[in-house]
CSV table of C-alpha atoms and ligand atoms in Angstrom, one decimal:
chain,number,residue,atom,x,y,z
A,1268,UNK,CA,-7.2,-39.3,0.9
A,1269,UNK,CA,-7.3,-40.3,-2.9
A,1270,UNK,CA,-6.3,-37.9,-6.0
A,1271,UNK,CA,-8.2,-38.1,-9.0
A,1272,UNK,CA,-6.3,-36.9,-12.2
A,1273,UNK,CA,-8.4,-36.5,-14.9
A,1274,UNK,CA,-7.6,-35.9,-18.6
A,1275,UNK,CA,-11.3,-34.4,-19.4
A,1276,UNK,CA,-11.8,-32.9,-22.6
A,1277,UNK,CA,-13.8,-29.6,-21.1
A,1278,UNK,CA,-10.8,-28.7,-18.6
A,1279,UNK,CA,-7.7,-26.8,-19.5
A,1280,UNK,CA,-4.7,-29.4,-20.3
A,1281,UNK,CA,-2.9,-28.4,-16.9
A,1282,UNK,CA,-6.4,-28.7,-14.8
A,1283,UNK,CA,-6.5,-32.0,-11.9
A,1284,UNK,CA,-9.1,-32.3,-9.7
A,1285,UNK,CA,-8.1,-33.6,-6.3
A,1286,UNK,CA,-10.3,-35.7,-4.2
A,1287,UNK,CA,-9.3,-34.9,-0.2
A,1288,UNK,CA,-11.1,-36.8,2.2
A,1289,UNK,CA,-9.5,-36.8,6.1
A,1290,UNK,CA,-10.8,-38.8,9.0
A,1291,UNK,CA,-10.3,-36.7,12.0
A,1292,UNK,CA,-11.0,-38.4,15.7
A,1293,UNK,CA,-11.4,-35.9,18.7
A,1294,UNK,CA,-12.9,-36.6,22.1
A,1295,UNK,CA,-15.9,-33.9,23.1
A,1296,UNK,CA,-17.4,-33.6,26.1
A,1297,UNK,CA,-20.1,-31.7,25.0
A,1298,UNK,CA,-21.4,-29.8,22.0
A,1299,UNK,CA,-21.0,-26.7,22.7
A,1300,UNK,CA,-20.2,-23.7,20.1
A,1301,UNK,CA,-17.2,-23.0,22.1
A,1302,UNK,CA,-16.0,-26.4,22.1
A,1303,UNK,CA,-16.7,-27.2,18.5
A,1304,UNK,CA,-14.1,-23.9,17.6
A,1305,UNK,CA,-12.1,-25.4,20.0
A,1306,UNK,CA,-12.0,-28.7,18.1
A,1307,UNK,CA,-12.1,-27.1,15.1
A,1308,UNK,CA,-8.8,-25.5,16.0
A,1309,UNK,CA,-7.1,-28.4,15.9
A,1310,UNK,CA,-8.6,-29.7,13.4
A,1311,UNK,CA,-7.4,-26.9,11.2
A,1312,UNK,CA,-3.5,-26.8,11.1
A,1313,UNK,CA,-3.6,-30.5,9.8
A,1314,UNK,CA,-6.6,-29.9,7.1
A,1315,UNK,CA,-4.3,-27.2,5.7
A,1316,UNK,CA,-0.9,-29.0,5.7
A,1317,UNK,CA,-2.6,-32.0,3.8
A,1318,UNK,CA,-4.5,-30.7,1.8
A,1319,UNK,CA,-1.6,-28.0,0.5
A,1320,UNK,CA,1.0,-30.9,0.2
A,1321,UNK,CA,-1.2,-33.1,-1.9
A,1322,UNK,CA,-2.3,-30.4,-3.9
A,1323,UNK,CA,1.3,-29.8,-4.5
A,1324,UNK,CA,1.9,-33.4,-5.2
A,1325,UNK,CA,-0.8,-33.5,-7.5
A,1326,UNK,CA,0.6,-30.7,-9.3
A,1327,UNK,CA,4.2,-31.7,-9.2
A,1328,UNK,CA,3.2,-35.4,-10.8
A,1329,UNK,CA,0.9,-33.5,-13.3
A,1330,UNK,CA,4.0,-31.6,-15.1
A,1331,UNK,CA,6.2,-33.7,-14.3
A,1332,UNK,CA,3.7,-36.1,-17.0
A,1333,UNK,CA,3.9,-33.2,-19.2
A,1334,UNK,CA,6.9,-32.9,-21.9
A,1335,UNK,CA,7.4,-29.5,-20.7
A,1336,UNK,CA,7.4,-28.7,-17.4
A,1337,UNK,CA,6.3,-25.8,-15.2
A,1338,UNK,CA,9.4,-25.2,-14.0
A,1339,UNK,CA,12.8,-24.6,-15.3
A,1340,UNK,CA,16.9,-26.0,-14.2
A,1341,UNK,CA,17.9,-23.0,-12.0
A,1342,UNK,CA,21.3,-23.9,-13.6
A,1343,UNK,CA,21.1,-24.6,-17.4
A,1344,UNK,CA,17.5,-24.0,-18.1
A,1345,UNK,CA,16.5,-27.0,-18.9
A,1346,UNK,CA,12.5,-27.5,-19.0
A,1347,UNK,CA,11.9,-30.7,-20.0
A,1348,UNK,CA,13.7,-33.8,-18.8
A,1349,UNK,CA,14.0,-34.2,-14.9
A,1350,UNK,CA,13.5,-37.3,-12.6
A,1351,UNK,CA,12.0,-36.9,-9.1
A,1352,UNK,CA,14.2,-37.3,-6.3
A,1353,UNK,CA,11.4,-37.0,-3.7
A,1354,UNK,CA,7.7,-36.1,-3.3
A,1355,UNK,CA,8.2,-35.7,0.5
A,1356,UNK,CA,11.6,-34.4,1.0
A,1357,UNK,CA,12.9,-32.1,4.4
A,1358,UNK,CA,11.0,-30.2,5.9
A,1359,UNK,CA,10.5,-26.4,4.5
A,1360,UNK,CA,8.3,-23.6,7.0
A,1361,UNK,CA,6.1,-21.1,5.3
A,1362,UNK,CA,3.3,-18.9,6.7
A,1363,UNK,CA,0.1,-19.5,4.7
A,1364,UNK,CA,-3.0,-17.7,6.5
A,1365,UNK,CA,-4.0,-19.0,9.7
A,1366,UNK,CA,-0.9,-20.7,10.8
A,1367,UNK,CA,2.8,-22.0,10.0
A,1368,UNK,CA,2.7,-24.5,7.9
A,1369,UNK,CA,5.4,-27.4,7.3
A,1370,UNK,CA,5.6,-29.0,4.2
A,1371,UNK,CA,7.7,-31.2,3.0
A,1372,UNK,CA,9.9,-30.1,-0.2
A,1373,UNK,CA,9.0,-32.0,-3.4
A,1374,UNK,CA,12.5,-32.5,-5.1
A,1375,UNK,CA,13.5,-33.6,-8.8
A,1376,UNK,CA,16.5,-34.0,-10.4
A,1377,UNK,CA,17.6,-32.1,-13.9
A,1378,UNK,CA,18.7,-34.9,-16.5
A,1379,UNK,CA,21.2,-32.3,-18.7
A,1380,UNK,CA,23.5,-31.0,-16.1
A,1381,UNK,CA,22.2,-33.4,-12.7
A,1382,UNK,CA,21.3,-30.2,-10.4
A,1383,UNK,CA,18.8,-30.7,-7.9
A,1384,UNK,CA,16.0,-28.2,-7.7
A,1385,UNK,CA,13.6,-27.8,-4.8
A,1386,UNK,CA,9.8,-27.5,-6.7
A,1387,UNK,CA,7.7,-26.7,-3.7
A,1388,UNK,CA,7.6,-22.8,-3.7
A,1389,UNK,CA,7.9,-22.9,-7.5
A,1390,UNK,CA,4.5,-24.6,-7.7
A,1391,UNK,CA,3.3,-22.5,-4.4
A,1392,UNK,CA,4.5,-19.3,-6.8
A,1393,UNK,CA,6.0,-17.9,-3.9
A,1394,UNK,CA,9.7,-16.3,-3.4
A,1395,UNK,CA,12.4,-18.9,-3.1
A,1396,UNK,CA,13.6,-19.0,0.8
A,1397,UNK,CA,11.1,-16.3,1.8
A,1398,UNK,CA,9.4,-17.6,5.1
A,1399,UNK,CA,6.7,-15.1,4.8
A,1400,UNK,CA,5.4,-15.2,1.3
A,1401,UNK,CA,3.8,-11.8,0.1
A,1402,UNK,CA,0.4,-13.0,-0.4
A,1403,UNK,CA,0.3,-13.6,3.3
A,1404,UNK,CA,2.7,-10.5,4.6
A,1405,UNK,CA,0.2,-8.6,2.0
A,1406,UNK,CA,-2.6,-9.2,4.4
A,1407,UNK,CA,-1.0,-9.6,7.7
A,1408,UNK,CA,0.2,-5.5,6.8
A,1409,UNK,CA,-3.3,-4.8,5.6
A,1410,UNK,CA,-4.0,-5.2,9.1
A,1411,UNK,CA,-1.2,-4.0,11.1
A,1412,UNK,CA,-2.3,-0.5,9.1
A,1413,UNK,CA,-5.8,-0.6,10.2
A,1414,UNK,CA,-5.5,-1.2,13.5
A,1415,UNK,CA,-2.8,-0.4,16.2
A,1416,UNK,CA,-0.2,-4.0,16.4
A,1417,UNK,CA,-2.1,-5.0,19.6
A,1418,UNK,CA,-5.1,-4.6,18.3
A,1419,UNK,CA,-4.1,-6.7,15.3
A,1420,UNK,CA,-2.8,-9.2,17.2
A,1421,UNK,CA,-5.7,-9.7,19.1
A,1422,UNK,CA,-7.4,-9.9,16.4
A,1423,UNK,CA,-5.7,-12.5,14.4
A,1424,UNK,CA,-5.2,-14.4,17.4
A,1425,UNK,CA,-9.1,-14.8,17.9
A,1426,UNK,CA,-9.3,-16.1,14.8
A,1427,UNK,CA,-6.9,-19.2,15.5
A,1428,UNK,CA,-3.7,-17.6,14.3
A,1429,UNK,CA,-1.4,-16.9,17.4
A,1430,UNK,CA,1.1,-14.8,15.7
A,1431,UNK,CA,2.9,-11.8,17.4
A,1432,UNK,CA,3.1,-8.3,17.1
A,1433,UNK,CA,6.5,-8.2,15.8
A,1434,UNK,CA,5.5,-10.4,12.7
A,1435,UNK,CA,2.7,-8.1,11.9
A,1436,UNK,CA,5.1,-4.9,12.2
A,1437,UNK,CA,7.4,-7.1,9.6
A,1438,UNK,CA,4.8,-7.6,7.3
A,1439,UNK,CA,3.6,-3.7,7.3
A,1440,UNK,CA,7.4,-3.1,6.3
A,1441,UNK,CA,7.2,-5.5,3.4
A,1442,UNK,CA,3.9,-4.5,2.1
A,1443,UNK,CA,5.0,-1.2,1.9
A,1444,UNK,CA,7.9,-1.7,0.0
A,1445,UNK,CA,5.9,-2.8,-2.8
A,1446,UNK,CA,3.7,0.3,-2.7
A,1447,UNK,CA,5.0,3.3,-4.9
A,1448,UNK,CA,3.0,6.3,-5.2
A,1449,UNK,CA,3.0,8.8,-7.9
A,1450,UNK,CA,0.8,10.9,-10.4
A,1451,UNK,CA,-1.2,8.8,-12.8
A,1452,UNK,CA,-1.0,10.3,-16.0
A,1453,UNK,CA,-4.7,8.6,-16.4
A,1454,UNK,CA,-6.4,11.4,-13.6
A,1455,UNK,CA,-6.7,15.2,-13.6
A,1456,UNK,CA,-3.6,17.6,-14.0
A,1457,UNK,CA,-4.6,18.7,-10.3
A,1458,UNK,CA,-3.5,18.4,-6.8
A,1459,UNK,CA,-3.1,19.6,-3.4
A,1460,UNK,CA,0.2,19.3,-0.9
A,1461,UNK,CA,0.6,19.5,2.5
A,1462,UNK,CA,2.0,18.1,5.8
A,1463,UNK,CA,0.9,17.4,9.3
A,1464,UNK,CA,3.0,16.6,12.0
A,1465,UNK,CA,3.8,13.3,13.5
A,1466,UNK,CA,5.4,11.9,16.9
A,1467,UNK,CA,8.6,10.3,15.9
A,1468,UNK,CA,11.1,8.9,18.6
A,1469,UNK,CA,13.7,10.7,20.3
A,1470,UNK,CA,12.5,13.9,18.4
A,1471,UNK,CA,10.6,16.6,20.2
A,1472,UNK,CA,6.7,16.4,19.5
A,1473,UNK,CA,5.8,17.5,16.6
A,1474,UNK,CA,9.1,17.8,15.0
A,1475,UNK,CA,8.7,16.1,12.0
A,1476,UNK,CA,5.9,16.2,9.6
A,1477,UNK,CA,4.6,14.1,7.0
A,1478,UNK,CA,4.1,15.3,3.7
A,1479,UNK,CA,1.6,14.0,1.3
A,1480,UNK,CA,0.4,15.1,-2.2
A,1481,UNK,CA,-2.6,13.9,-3.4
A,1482,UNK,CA,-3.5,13.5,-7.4
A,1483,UNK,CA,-7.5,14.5,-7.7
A,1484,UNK,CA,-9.6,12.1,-9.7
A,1485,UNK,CA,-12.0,12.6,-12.7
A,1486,UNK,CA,-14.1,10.5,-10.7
A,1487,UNK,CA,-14.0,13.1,-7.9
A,1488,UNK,CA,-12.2,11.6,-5.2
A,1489,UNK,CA,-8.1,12.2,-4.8
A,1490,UNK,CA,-5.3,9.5,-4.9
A,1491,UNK,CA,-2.1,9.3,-3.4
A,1492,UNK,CA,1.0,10.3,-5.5
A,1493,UNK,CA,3.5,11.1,-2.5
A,1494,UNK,CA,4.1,10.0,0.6
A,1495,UNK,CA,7.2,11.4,2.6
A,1496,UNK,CA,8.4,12.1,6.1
A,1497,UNK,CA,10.8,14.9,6.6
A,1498,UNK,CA,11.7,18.5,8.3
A,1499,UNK,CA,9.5,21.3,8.9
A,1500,UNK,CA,11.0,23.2,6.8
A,1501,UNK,CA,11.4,22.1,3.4
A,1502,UNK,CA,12.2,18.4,2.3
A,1503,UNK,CA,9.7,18.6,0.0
A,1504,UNK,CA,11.6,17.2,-3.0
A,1505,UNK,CA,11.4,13.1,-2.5
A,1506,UNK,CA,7.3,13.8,-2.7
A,1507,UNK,CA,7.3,14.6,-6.2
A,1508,UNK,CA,10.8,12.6,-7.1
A,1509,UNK,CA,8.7,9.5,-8.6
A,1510,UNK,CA,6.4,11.8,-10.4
A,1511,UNK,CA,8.3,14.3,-11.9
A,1512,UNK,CA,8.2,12.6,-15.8
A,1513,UNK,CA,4.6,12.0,-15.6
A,1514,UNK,CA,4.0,15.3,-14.7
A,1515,UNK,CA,6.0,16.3,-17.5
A,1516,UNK,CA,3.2,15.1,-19.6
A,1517,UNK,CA,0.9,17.3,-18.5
A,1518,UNK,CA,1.0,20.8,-20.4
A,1519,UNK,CA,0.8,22.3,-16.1
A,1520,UNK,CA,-0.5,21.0,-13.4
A,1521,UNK,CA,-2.4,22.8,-10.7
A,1522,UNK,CA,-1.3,22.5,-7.0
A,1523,UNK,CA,-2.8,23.8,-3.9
A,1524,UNK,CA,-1.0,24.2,-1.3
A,1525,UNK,CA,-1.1,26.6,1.9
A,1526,UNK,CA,1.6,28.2,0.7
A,1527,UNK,CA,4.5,27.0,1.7
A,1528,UNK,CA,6.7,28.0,-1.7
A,1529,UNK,CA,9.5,25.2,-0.4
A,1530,UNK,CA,7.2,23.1,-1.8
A,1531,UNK,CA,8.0,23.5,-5.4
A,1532,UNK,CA,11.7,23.7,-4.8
A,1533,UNK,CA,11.5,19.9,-6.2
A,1534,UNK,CA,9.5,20.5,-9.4
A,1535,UNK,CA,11.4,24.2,-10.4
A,1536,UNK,CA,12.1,24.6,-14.0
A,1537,UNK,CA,11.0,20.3,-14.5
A,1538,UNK,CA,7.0,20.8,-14.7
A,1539,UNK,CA,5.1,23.8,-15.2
A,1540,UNK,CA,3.1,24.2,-12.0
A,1541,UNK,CA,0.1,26.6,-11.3
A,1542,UNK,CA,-0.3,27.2,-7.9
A,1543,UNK,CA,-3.1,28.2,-6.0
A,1544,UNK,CA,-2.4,30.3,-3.3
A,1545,UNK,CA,-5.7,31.4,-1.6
A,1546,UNK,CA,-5.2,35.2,-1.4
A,1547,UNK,CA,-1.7,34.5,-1.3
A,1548,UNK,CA,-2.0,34.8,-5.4
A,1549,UNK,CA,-4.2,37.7,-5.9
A,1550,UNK,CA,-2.0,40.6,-5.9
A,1551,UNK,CA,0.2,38.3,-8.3
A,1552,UNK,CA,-2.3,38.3,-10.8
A,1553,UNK,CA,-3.3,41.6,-10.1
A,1554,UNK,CA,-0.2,43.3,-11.2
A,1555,UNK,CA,-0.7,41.1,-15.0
A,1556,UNK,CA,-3.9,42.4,-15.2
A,1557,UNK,CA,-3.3,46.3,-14.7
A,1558,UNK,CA,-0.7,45.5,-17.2
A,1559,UNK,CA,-3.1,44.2,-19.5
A,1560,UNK,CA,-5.4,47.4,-18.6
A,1561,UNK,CA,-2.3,49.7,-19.5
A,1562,UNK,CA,-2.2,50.9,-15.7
A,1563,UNK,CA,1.0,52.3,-15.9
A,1564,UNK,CA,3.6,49.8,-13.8
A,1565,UNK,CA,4.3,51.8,-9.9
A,1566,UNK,CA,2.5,54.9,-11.1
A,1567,UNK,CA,0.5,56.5,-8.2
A,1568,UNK,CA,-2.8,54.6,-9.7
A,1569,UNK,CA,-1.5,51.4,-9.9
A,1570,UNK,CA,0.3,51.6,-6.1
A,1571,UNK,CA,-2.9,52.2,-5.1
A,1572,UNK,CA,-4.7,49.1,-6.5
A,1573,UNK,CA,-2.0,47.1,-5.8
A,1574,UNK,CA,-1.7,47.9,-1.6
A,1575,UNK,CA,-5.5,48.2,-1.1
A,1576,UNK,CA,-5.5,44.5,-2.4
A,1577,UNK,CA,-2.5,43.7,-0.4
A,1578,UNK,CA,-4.0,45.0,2.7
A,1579,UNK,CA,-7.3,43.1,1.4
A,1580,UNK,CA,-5.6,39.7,1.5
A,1581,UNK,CA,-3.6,40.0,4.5
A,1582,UNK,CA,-4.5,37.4,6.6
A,1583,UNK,CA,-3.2,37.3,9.9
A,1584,UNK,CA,-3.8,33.6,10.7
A,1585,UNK,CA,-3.5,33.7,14.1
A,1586,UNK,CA,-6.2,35.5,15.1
A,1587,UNK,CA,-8.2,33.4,17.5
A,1588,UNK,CA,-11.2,35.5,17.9
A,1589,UNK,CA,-14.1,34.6,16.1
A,1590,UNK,CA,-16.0,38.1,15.9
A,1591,UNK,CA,-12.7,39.6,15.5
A,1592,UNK,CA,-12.2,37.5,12.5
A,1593,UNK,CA,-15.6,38.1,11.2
A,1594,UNK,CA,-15.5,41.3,11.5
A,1595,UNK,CA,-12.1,41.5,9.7
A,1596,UNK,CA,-13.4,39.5,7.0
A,1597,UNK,CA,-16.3,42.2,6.4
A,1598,UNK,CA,-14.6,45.1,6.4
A,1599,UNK,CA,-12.3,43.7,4.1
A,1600,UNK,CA,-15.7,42.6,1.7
A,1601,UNK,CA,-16.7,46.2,2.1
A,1602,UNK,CA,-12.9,47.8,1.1
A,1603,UNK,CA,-12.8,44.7,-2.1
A,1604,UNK,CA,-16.2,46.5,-3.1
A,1605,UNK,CA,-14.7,50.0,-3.3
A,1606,UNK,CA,-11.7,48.7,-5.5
A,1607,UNK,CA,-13.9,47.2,-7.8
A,1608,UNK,CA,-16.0,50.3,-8.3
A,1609,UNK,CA,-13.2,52.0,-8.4
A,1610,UNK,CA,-11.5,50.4,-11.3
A,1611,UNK,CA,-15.0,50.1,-13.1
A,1612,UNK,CA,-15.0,54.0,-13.0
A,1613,UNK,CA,-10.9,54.1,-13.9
A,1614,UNK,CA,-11.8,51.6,-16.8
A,1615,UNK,CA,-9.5,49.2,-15.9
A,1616,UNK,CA,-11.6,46.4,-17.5
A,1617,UNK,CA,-9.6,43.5,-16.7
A,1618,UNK,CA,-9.1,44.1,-13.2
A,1619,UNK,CA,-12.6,45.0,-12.4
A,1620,UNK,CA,-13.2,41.5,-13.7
A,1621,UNK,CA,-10.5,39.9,-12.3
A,1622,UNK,CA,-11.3,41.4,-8.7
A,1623,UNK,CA,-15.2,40.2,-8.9
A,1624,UNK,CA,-14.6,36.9,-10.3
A,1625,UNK,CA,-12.6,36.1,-7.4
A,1626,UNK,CA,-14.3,37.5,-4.9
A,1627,UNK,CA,-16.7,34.8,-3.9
A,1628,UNK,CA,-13.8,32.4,-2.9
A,1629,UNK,CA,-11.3,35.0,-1.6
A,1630,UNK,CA,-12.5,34.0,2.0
A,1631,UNK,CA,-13.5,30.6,1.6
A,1632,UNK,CA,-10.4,29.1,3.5
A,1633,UNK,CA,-10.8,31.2,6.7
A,1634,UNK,CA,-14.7,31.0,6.7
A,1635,UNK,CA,-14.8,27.6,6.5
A,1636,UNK,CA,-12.2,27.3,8.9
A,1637,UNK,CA,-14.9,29.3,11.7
A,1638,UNK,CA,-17.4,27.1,11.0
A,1639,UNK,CA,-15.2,24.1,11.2
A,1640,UNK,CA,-15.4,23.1,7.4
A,1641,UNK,CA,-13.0,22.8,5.5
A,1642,UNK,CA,-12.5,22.5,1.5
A,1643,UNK,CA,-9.3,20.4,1.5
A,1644,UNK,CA,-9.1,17.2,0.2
A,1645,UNK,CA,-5.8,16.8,1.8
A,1646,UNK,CA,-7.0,17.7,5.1
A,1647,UNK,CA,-9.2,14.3,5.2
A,1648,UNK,CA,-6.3,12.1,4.2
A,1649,UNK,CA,-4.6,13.9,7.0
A,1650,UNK,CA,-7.6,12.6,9.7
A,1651,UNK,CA,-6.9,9.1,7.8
A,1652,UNK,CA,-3.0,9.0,8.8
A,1653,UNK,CA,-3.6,10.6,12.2
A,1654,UNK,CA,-6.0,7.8,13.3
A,1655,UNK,CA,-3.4,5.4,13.2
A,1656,UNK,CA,0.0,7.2,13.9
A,1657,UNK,CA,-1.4,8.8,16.6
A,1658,UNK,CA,-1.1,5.6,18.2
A,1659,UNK,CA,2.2,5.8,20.1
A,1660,UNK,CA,5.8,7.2,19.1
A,1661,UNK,CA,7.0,6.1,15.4
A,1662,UNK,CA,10.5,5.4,14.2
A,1663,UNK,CA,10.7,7.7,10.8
A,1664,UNK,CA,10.4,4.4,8.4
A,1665,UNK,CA,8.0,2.7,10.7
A,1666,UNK,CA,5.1,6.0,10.8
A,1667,UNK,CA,5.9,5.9,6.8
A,1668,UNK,CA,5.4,2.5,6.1
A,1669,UNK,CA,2.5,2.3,8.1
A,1670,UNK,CA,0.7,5.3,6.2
A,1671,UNK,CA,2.0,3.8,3.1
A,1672,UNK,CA,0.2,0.6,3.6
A,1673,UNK,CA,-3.1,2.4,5.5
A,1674,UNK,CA,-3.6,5.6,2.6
A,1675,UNK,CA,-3.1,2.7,-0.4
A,1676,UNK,CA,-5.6,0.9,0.5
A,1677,UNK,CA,-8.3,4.0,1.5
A,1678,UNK,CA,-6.8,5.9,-1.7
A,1679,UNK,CA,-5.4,3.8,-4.2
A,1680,UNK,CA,-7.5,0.7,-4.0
A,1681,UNK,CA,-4.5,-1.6,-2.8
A,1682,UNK,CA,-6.3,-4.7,-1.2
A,1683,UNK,CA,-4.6,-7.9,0.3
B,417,LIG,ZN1,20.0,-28.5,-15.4
């Protein structure tokens, strides 16, 4: 092995190139595939511990040359005058991809105050002490929210890097500790809430739910901008905590949602929120636009607009039937119809208008839901989370930091 440091006008002033050669001697019996991976696989763990620590040398000479270095005195700050103590000091353990690695420390010496500073991670740019450095936990959690922790481990492992399950499950906790989700003032002032329930230990099946609210996009797709795992019945509020003063910039922001009004019990009087409530909202509006018509408010006119809608938008969602449920749906077309005409002929204006122009989507949800469709965005992050938590029974944290890791990178373009 030789190292080549070259002061070349074209490269940057803190550029070396390194020259690794390695003479390697194995004993084959035969040249098979198998056995060349097989060699290869030993081969490997001692390529990558050389070639890191005189890569590291190589750097640690190179500043070390320079007036100021690349590094700084932990203790006064110092940046330029230190002595080397050792290029091959103890032995410090860190994970780089494919295996442990040992390497040994590279250690100087601070000339002002005489502390002794351990350079290897601080050239590495990884964490002082940290065993697992991000940049390999990052992609070790990738996996572990892919694919079920056995699976992931069989997977690494066929890949040369015998590493077990439980180092995987720590590195899905870590990578999603960096991950924070909320609204992105950048996207549309739109969105869409709701929660699915997940197997979590020691708690009756489907006791808890998870909760997600996704941003939609301008490009069309939908992002993640909360994640949570809580109650049935409300716990709705640490979804939007982190988004609350982006929100704020919006002038509203519109938020479907099944209807589930707990759901806003975190944003109240902080963002002005639209929400869409699929039939749930009609006879809301309704009673702003007989207003508007001058229908007087609980006169025998306007109670009858008002319960015909009411009795129009009734859903009873537990109807299993399917011709029951179409047939419900087009009697209740046929009695919308006879409102409509009937405020036309009344002159309430607004109404008439109101009525028609949401009439086409009034039955959308439960339509779709016959044939199997379905128009939520939400839903199909749902599938997404389902595919891997359904996997076995989830501590609280550990079905929330796996979804974490999994919905960033399918939503919100985290990549390892
Ligand atoms: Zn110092």
């Amino acid at each position: 092995m030789s190292i080549n440091q070259k002061e070349n006008g074209n490269t940057a002033k803190n550029d070396i190139t390194i020259e690794y050669t390695c003479q390697f001697v194995v004993n084959m019996s035969d040249s098979s595939l198998a056995n060349i991976h097989k060699a290869y696989s030993e081969l490997q763990p001692q390529i990558l511990t050389d070639f890191t620590q005189k890569i590291l040398v190589g750097f640690g000479e190179s500043t070390m040359a320079q007036n100021q270095k690349s590094f700084q005195c932990d203790q006064c700050g110092n940046d330029k005058s230190f002595i080397w103590k050792t290029r091959h000091g103890k032995e410090t353990k860190i994970l780089m991809v494919f295996q442990w690695v040992k390497l040994k420390q590279l250690q100087v010496q601070c000339k002002k105050c005489g502390h002794k500073i351990n350079i290897t991670r601080k050239l590495l740019g990884v964490e002082p002490m940290k065993r697992i450095p991000s940049e390999t936990h990052r992609k070790l959690g990738l996996i572990g929210a892919l694919a079920p922790y056995r699976v992931a481990e069989k997977i690494v492992s066929l890949f040369g890097w015998p590493l077990s399950k439980m180092t995987i499950w720590k590195s899905v906790q870590k990578t999603a500790k960096e991950i924070e989700f909320k609204v992105d003032s950048n996207e549309l002032a739109e969105g869409e809430a709701d929660g699915t329930g997940i197997g979590i230990k020691g708690i009756a099946k489907r006791g808890k739910e998870l909760k997600v609210f996704v941003q939609y996009k301008k490009s069309g797709g939908v992002r993640i901008a909360g994640l949570d795992i809580g109650n049935y019945n409300g716990g709705w509020k640490k979804l939007f905590q982190n988004s609350v003063e982006v929100m704020k910039g919006f002038k509203k922001f519109l938020l479907i949602t099944d209807g589930d009004t707990s759901i806003l019990d975190g944003l109240k009087g902080k963002v002005k929120i639209l929400v869409q409530r699929c039939l749930w909202h009609i006879p809301h509006q309704a009673k702003f636009v007989l207003w508007r018509d001058g229908v007087k408010h609980k006169s025998s006119e306007w109670l009858h607009v008002m319960s015909e809608l009411l009795e129009v938008c009734a859903i009873r969602p537990y109807v299993d039937c399917q011709k029951t449920i179409e047939k419900m749906i087009e009697n209740k077309k046929k009695r919308l119809e006879v409102i409509i005409k009937d405020c036309t002929e009344k002159g309430y204006r607004h109404t008439a208008a109101y009525i028609e122009n949401a009439k086409p989507d009034l039955f959308t949800a439960i339509e779709n839901r016959l044939t199997g469709k379905t128009t939520s965005k939400v839903e199909r992050v749902m599938r997404t989370v389902n595919m891997r938590v359904n996997v076995g029974k989830w501590s609280t944290s550990g079905a929330l930091n796996v979804t974490k890791v999994r919905l960033a990178y399918y939503y919100n373009d985290f990549d390892a």
